[in-house]
Coordinates of C-alpha atoms in Angstrom, one line a residue:
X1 CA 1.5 9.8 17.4
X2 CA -1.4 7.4 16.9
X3 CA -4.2 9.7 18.1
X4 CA -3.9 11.2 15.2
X5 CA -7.5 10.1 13.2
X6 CA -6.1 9.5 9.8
X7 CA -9.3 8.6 8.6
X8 CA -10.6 11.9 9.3
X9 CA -7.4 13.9 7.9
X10 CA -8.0 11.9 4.8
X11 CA -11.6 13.0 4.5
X12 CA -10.5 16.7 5.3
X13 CA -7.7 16.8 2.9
X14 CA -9.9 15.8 -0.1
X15 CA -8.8 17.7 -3.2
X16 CA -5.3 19.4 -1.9
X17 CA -1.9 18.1 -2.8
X18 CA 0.4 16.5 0.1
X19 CA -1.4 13.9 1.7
X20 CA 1.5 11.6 0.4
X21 CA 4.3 13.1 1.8
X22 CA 1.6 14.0 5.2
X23 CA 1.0 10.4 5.0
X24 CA 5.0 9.8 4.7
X25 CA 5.5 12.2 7.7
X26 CA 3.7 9.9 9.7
X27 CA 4.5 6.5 9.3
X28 CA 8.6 8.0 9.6
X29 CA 7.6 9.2 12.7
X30 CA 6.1 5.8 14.0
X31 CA 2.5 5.8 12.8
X32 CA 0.9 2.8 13.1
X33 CA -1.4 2.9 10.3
X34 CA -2.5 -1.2 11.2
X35 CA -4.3 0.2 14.0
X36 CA -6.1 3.0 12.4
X37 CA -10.1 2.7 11.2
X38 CA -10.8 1.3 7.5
X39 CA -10.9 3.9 4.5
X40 CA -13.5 2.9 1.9
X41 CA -11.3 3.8 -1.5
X42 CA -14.0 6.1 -2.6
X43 CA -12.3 8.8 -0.9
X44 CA -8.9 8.4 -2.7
X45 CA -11.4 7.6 -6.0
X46 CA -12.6 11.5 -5.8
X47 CA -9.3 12.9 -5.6
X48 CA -8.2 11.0 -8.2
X49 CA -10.6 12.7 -10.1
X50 CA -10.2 15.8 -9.3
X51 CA -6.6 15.5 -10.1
X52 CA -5.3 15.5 -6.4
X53 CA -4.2 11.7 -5.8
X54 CA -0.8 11.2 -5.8
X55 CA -0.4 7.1 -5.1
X56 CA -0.9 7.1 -1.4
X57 CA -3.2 4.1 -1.6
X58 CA 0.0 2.3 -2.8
X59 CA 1.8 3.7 0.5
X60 CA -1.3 2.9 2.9
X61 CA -1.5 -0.2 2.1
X62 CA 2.1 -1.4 2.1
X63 CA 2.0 0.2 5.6
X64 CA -0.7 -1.6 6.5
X65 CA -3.4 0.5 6.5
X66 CA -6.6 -1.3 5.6
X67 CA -9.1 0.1 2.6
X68 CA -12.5 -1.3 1.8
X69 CA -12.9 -1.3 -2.5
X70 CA -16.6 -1.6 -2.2
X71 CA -18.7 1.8 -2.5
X72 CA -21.3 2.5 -5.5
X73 CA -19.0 5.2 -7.1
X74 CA -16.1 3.0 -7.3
X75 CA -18.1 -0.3 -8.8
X76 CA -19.5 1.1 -11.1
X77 CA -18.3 4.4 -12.5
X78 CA -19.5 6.5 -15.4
X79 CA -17.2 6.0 -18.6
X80 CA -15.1 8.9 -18.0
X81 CA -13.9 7.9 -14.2
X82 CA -13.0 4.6 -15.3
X83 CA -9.7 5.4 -15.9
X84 CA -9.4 6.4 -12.1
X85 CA -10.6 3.4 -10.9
X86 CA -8.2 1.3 -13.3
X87 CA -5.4 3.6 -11.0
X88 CA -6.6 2.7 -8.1
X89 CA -6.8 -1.1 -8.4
X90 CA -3.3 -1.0 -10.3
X91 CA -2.4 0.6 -7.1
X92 CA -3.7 -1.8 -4.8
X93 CA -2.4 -4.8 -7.1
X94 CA 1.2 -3.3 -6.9
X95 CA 0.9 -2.9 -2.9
X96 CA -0.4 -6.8 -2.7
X97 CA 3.0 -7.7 -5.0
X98 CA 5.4 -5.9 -2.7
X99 CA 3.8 -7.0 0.3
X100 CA 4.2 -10.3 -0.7
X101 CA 7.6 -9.7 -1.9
X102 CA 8.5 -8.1 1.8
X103 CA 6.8 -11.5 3.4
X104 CA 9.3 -13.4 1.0
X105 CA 11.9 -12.0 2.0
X106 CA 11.8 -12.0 5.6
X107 CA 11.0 -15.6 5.3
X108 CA 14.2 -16.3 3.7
X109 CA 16.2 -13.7 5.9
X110 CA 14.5 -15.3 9.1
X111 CA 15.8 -18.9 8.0
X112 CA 18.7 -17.9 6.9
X113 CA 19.3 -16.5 10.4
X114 CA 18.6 -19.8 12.2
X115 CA 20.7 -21.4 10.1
X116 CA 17.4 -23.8 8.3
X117 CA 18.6 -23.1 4.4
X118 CA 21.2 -24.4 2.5
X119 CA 23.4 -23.7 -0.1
X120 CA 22.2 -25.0 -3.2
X121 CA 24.5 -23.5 -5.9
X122 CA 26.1 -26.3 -7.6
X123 CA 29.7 -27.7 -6.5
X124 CA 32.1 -27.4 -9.5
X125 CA 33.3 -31.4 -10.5
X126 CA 36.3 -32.8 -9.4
X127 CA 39.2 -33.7 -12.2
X128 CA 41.1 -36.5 -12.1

């Protein structure tokens, strides 16, 4: 599954609707996007654009896929894209927030399996 070069699909796909649910496909099927090439953002910037992008920087990202925000288009836009890049660094706040959720939460899952946490709900008083 991973000799798939999603960095070139990406760049192929450019304005056509699906790479989402392509993108889907793959990592339900095992992709490992962690060990696939950087995307510069620029590419999902253009589709955006041209009214193509459906989110799947949020996806890529929670998956593990990693995406360099530095290219000349996406620093510093004309007026009328700016409301593209504003999407996709929304997008890529909301991915950091839900991967640091996940971490959370397999931290407290994983201690909670070895027994380390404790119960910390308060004991109701004793009447006499």
């Amino acid at each position: 599954m991973n000799g798939i070069d999603y960095v070139r699909l990406v760049s192929e796909w450019r304005d056509q609707d699906g790479l989402r649910d392509m993108s889907a496909l793959l990592h339900e099927f095992g992709y490992d996007f962690t060990k696939t090439r950087s995307i510069n953002v620029v590419d999902f910037f253009h589709r955006s654009i041209l009214g193509s992008y459906e989110g799947e920087l949020f996806d890529l990202l929670t998956w593990g896929q990693k995406i360099e925000f530095e290219h000349p288009h996406f620093d510093d836009p004309p007026e009328c894209h700016k409301v593209s890049k504003w999407v996709m660094l929304h997008d890529k706040e909301m991915a950091e927030l839900e991967i640091v959720e996940q971490t959370a939460a397999n931290i407290t899952q994983a201690l909670a399996d070895a027994g380390l946490t404790q119960d910390d709900t308060p004991k109701p008083k004793r009447r006499m």
